[in-house]
Coordinates of C-alpha atoms and ligand atoms in Angstrom, one line a residue:
X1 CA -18.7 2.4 21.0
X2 CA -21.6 5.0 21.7
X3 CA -20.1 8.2 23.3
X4 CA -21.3 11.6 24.2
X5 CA -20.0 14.3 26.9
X6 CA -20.5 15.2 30.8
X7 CA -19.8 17.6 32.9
X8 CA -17.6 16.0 36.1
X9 CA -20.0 18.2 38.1
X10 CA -23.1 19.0 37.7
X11 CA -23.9 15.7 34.9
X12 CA -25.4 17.3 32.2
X13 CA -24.6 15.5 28.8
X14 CA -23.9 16.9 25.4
X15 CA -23.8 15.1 22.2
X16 CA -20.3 14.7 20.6
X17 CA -21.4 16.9 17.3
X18 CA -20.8 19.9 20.2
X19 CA -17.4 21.6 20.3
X20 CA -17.1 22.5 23.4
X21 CA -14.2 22.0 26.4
X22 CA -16.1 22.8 29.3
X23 CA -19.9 22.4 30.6
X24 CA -21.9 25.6 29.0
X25 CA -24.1 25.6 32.2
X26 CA -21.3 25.1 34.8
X27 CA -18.2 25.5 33.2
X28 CA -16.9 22.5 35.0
X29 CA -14.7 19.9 33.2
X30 CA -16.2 17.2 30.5
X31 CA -15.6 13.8 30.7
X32 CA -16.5 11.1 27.4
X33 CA -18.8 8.7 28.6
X34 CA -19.3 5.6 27.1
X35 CA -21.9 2.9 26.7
X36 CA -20.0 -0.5 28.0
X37 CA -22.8 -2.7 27.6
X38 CA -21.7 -3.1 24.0
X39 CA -18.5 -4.6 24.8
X40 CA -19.5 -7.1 27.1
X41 CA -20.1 -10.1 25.7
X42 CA -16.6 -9.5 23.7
X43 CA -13.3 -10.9 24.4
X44 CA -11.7 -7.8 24.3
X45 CA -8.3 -9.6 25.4
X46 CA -8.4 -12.3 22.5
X47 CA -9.5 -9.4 19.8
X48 CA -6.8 -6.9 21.0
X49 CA -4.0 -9.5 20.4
X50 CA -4.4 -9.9 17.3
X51 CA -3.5 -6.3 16.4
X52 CA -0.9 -4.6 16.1
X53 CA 0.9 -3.4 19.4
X54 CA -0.4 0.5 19.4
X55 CA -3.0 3.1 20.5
X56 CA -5.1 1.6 18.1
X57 CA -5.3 -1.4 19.3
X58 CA -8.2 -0.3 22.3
X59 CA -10.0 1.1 19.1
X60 CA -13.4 0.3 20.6
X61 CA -12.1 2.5 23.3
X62 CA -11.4 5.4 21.5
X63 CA -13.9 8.3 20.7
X64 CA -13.8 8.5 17.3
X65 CA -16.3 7.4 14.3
X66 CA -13.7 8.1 11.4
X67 CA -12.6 4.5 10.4
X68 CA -9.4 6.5 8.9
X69 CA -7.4 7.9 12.4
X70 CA -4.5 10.5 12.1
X71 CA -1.8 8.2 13.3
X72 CA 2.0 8.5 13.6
X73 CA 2.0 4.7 15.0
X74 CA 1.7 5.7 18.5
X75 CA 1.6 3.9 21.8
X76 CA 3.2 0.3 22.0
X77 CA 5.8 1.8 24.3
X78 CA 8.4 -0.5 26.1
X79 CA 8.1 -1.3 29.9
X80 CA 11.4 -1.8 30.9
X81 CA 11.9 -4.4 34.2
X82 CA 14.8 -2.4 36.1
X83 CA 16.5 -4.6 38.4
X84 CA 19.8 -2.4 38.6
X85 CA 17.5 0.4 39.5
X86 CA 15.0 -1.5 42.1
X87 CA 18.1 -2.5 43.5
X88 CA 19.9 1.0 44.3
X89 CA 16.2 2.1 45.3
X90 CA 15.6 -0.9 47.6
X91 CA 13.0 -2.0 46.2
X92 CA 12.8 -5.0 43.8
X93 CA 9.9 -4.7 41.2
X94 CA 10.3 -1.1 39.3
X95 CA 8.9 -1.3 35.7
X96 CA 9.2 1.8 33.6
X97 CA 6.8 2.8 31.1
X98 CA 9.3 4.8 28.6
X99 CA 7.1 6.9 26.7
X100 CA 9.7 8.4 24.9
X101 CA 9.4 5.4 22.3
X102 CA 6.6 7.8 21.2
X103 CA 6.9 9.0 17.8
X104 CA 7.6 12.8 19.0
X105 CA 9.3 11.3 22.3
X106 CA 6.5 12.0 24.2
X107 CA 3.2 10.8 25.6
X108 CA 1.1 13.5 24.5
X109 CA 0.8 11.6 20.9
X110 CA -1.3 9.3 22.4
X111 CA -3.8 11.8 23.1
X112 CA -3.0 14.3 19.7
X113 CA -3.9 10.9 17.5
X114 CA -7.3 10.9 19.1
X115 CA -7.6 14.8 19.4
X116 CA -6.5 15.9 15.8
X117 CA -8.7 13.0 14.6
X118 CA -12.0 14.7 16.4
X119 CA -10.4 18.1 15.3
X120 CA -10.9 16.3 11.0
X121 CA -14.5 14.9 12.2
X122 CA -15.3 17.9 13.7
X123 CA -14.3 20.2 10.2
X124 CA -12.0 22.4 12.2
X125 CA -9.1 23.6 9.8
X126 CA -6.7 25.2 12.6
X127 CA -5.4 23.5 15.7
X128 CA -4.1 25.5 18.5
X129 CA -2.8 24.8 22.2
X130 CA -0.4 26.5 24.7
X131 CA 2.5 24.2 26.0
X132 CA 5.2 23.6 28.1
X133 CA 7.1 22.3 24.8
X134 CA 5.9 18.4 24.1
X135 CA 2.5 19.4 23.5
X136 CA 3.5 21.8 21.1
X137 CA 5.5 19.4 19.5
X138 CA 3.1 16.8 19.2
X139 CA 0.4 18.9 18.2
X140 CA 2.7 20.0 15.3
X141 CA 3.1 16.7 14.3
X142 CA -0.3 15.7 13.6
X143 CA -1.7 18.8 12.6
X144 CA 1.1 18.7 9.5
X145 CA 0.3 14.5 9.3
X146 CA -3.7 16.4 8.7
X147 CA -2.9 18.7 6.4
X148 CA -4.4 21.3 9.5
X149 CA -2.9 24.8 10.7
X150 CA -1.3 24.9 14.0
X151 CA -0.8 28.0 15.9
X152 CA 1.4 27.2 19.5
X153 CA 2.4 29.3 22.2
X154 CA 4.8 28.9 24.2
X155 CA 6.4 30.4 27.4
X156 CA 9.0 32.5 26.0
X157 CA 12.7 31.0 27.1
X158 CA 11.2 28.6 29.3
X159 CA 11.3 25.8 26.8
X160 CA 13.3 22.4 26.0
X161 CA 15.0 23.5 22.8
X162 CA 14.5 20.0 21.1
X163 CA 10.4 20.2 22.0
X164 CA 10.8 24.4 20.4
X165 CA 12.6 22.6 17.1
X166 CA 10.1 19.9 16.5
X167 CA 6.9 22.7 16.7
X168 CA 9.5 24.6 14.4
X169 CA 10.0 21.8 11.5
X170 CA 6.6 20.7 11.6
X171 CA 5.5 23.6 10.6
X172 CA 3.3 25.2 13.7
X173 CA 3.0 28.7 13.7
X174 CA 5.1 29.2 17.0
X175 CA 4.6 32.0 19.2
X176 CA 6.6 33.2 22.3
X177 CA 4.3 34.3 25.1
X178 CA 5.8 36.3 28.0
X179 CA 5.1 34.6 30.9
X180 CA 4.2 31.3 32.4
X181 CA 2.3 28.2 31.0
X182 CA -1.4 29.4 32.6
X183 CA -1.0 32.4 31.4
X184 CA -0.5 30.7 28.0
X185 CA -3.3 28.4 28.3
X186 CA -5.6 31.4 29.2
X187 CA -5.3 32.8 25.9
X188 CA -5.9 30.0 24.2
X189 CA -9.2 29.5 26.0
X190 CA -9.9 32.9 25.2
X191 CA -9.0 32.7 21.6
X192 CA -10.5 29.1 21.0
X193 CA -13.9 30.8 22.3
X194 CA -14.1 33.7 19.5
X195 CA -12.6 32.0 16.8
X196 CA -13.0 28.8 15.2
X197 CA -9.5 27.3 16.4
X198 CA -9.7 23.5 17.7
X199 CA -8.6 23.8 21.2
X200 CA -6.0 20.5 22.4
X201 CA -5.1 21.1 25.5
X202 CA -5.8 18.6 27.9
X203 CA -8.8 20.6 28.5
X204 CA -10.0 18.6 25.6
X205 CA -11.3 15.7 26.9
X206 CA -11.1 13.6 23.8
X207 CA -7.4 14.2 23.7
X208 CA -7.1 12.7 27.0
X209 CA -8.9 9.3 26.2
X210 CA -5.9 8.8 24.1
X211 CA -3.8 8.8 27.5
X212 CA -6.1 5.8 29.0
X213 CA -4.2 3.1 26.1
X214 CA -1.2 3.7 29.2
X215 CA -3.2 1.5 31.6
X216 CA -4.4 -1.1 28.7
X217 CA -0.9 -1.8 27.9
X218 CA 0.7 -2.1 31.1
X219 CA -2.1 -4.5 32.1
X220 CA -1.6 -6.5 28.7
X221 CA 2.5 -5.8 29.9
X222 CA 2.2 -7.2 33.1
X223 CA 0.7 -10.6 31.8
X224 CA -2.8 -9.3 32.2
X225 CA -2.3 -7.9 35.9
X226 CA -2.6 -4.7 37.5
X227 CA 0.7 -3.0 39.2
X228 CA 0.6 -2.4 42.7
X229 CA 1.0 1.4 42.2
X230 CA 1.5 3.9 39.6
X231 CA 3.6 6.9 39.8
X232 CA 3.3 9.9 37.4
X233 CA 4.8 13.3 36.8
X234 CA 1.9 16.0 37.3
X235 CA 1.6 19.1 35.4
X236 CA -1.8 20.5 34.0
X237 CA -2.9 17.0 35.4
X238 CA -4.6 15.3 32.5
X239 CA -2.5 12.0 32.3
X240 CA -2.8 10.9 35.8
X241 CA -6.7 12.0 35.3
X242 CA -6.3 9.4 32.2
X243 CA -4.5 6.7 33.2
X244 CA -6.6 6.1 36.4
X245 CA -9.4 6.2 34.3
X246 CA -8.0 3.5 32.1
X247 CA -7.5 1.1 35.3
X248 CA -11.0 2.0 36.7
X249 CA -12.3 0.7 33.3
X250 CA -10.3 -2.4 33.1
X251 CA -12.0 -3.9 36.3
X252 CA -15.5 -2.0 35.3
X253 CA -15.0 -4.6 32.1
X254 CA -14.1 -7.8 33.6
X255 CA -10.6 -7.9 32.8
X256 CA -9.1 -7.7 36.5
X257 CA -10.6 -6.6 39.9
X258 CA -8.2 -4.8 41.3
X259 CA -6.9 -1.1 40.4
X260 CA -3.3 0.7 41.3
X261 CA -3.1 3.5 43.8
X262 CA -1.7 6.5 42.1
X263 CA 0.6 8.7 43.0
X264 CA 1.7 11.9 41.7
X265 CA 4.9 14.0 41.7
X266 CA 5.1 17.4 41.5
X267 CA 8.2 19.8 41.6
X268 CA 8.8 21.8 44.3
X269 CA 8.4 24.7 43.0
X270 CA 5.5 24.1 40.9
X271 CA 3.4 21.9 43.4
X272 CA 0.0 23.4 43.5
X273 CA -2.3 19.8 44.0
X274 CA 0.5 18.3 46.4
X275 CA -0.7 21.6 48.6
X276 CA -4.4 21.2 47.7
X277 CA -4.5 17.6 48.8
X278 CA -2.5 18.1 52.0
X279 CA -4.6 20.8 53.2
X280 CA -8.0 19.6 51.9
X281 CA -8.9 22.3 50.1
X282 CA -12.4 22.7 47.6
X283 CA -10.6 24.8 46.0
X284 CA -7.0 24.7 43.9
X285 CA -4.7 26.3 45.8
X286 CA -2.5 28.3 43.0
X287 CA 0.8 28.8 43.0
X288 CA 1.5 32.3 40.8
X289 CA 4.9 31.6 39.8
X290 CA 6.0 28.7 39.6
X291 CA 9.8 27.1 39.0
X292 CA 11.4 24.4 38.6
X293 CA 14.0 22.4 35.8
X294 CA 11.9 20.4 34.8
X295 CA 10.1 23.1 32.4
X296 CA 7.6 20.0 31.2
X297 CA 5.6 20.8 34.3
X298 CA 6.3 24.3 35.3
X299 CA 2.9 24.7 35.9
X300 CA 1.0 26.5 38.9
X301 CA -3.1 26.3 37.8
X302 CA -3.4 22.9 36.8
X303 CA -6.4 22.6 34.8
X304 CA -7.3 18.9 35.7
X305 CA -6.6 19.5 39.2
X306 CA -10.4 18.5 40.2
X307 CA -10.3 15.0 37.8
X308 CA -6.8 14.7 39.5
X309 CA -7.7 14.9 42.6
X310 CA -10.9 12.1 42.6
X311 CA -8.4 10.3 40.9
X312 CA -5.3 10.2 43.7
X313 CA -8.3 9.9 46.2
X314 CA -10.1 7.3 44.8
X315 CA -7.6 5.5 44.1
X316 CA -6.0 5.7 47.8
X317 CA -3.1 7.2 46.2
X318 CA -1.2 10.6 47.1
X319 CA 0.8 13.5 45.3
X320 CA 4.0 13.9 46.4
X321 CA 7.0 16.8 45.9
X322 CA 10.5 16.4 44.9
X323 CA 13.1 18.7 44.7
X324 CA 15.1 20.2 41.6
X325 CA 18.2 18.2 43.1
X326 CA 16.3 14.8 43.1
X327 CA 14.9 15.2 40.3
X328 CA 18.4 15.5 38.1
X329 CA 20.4 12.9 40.0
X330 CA 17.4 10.6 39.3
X331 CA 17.5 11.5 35.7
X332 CA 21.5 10.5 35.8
X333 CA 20.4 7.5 37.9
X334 CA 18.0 6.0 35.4
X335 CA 19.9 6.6 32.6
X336 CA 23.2 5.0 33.8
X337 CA 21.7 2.0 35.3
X338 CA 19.0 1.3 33.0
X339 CA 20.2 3.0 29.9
X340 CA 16.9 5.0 29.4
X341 CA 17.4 8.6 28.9
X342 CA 14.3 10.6 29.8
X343 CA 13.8 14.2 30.7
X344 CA 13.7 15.4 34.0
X345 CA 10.0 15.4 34.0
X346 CA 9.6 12.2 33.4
X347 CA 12.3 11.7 36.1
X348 CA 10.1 13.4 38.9
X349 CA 8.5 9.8 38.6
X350 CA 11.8 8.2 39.8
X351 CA 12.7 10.5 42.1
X352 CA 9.3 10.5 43.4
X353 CA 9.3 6.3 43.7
X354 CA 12.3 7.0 45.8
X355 CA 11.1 9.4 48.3
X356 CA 7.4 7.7 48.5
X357 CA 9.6 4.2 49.2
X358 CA 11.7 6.2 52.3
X359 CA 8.3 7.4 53.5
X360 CA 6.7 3.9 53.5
X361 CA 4.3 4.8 51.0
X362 CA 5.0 2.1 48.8
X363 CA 6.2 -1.3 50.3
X364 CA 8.9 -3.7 49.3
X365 CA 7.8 -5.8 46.7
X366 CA 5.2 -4.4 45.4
X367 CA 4.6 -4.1 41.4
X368 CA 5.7 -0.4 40.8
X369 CA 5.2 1.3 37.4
X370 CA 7.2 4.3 36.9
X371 CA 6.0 6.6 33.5
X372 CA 8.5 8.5 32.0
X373 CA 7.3 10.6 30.1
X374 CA 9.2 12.2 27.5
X375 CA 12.9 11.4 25.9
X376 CA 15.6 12.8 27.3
X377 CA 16.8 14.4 23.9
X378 CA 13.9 16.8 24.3
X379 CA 16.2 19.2 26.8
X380 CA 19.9 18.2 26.1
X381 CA 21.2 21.6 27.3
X382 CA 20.6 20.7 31.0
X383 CA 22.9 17.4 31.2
X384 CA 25.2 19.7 29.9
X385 CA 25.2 22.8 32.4
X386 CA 24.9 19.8 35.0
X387 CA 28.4 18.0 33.5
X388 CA 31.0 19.8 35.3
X389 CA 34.2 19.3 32.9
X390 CA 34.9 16.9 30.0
X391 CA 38.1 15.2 30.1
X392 CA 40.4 16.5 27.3
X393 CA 43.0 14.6 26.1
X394 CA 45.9 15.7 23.7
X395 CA 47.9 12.6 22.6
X396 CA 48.2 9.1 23.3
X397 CA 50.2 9.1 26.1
X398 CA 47.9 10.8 28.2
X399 CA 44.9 8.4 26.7
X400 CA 46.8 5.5 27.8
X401 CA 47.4 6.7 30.9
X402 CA 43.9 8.0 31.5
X403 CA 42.3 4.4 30.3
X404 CA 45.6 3.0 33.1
X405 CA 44.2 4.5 35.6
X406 CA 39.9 4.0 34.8
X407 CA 40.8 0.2 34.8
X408 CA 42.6 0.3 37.7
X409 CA 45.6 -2.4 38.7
X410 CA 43.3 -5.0 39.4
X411 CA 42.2 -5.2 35.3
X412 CA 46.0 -4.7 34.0
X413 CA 47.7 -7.9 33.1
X414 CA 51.5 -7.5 33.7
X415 CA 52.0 -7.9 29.9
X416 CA 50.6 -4.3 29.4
X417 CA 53.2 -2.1 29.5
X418 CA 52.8 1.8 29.7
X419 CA 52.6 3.9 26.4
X420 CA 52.9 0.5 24.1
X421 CA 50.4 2.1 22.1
X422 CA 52.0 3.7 18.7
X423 CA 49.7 6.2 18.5
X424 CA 50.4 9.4 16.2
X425 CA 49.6 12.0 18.8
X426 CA 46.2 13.5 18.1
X427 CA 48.0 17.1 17.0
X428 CA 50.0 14.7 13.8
X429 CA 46.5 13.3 13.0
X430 CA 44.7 16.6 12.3
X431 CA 44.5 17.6 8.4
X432 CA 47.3 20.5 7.8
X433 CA 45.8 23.2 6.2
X434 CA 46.3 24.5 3.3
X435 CA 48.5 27.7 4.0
Ligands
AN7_501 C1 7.4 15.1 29.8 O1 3.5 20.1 26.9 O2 1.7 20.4 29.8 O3 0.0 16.3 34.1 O4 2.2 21.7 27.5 O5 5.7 17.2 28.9 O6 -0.9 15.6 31.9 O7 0.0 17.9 32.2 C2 3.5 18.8 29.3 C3 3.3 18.0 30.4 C4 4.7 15.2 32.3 C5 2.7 16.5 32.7 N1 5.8 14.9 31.7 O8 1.5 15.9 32.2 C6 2.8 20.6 27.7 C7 2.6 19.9 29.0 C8 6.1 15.6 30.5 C9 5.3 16.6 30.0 C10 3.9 16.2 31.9 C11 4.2 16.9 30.8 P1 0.1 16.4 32.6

């Protein structure tokens, strides 16, 4: 499909030979427009089902020209129906998009396919972005699937160690910054503006069409229907930007006529467009220093925050806050009733379903998607500062009376007698050594 860039603002359109990340004139934010009337008289349904179940799929969607994408087999993520969850939450129809399925356990390679694709067509031979860890990651991935240089920079000790070890062994040039994400992202601009280093941050906005394949494959999900409402985790606010965008186009092409409100969660401590929103502000209301565990979005200037914003508002959707606390027991939650592991980003987006349901923001029975969005393996070093002690167990005796009393009297036949278990004791089962 035909595609050239605008600026949100003040509409002035650039061809897509331009590298460029925001409007020269304005310096607002660019958006990828696209000329629909060539996919109108195609049954986009009918053609995308007979391919494969990946980003790919939308390719008429995508802005690219390259018939040859840089593709890890991204997208075609599961949406899980959690019924053990919905229950506990009181509130029956909770889907969750698991975007750790991705191929670097994160959402961002659905945006890095498309963005180190542009980055070949474009002849740029170094990538570079400043992340919170999974963009990092995924940009490594790609850019060493390309054959491009990556340079990453990262807030020092403020990253998922799993998220620093994938940048690591994919070869990125990785480089501790002290201080936060915006300070990070502010050098990039900088250096992406001198030299000739392919920016892809969400700033991008070819990396974020990638993000829009969320909406296409929830709606193909769903049975070819629309969720009620769709809750994200918000950082540097691209995704949410995306996936709204997504929806908007589904009904702008025929397939549905109705679109999700959208709600955002922010952290606490790192909730700059939950403030902006509530007070109404033209302006992003910063927040200079921002914490929270979830490092993913440890952000206080997000740089989408205007595209965010029209879409929460358009939408009739809202950005929410949850604590530190909620966040981690909903990370434990999802995992041990649903058996998905995510990060405690990603879990922002449960914790957040929770609180909007107590506040009557979302009703009972609607068609809730939850995105998580990134595996929990990325940050295993918080479950375990949050697991208080292991149980230790030195010989059989104690095993059997440990699993005694987990299964309680009410699972114990009479038959099973104490200690009937002939163990050797753990200490007779080690290997002597050799002294
Ligand atoms: C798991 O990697 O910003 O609101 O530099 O890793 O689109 O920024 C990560 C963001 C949510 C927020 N969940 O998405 C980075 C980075 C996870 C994330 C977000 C991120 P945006």
């Amino acid at each position: 499909m035909n595609f050239h860039l605008q600026c949100i603002e003040c509409k002035a359109e650039y061809p897509p030979s331009h590298i460029i990340y925001t409007c020269p004139k304005c310096g607002d934010l660019l958006d990828v427009v696209y000329d629909y009337s060539e996919l109108m008289n195609i049954d986009l349904v009918k053609l995308w089902s007979k391919r494969t179940f990946n980003v790919w799929r939308y390719r008429e969607l995508l802005p690219v020209l390259s018939r040859d994408p840089v593709t890890l087999n991204e997208g075609g993520t599961g949406l899980h129906y959690c019924r053990r969850l919905g229950e506990l939450l009181n509130h029956p129809e909770v889907c969750v998009k698991n975007e750790g399925e991705n191929p670097t356990g994160s959402f961002k390679d659905r945006g890095m396919t498309v963005g180190v694709t542009r980055a070949k067509e474009l002849g740029s031979k170094v990538v570079i972005c400043a992340s919170t860890g999974n963009t990092s990651a995924s940009l490594a991935a790609y850019a060493a699937k390309a054959g491009l240089h990556c340079i990453v920079l990262v807030p020092s000790g403020k990253v998922a160690l799993g998220k620093l070890a994938q940048a690591i062994i994919h070869g990125a040039h990785v480089i501790l910054v002290k201080g936060n994400f915006d300070y990070a992202l502010r050098v990039v601009r900088k250096l992406s503006s001198i030299y000739p280093l392919y920016l892809l941050n969400s700033v991008n906005p070819y990396r974020l069409e990638g993000q829009r394949t969320i909406a296409y494959e929830v709606y193909e999900q769903l049975g070819r229907e629309v969720p009620d409402v769709v809750v994200v985790p918000v950082g540097n606010a691209g995704n949410i930007s995306a996936i709204w965008k997504g929806f908007k186009e589904l009904k702008l092409l025929g397939l549905t006529d109705r679109t999700p409100r959208m709600i955002g969660v922010q952290a606490e401590g790192a909730a700059p467009l939950a403030r902006t929103l509530r007070e109404n502000s033209d302006e992003l209301l910063r927040v200079p220093n921002p914490e929270t565990v979830a490092t993913a979005i440890r952000i206080g200037a997000p740089v989408n925050w205007k595209k965010a914003l029209r879409a929460v508002r358009e939408s009739r959707g809202t950005i929410i806050t949850v604590s530190d606390d909620e966040i981690l027991k909903a990370q434990r939650l999802l995992a041990s009733t649903e058996g998905l592991f995510v990060e405690p980003a990603s879990a922002a987006s449960i914790a957040g379903l929770a609180k909007a349901t107590s506040q009557g923001l979302v009703d009972r029975g609607e068609v809730v998607v939850c995105v998580a969005t990134g595996h929990g393996l990325k940050d295993p070093e918080i479950v375990l500062k949050m697991t208080p002690k292991f149980v230790e167990l030195q010989n059989a005796e104690e095993i059997d009376d440990f699993v005694r009393a987990l299964l309680g009297n009410s699972y114990l036949s009479k038959t099973s007698t104490p200690t009937a278990l002939g163990l050797q004791t753990a200490a007779e089962h080690s290997i002597p050594s050799s002294s």
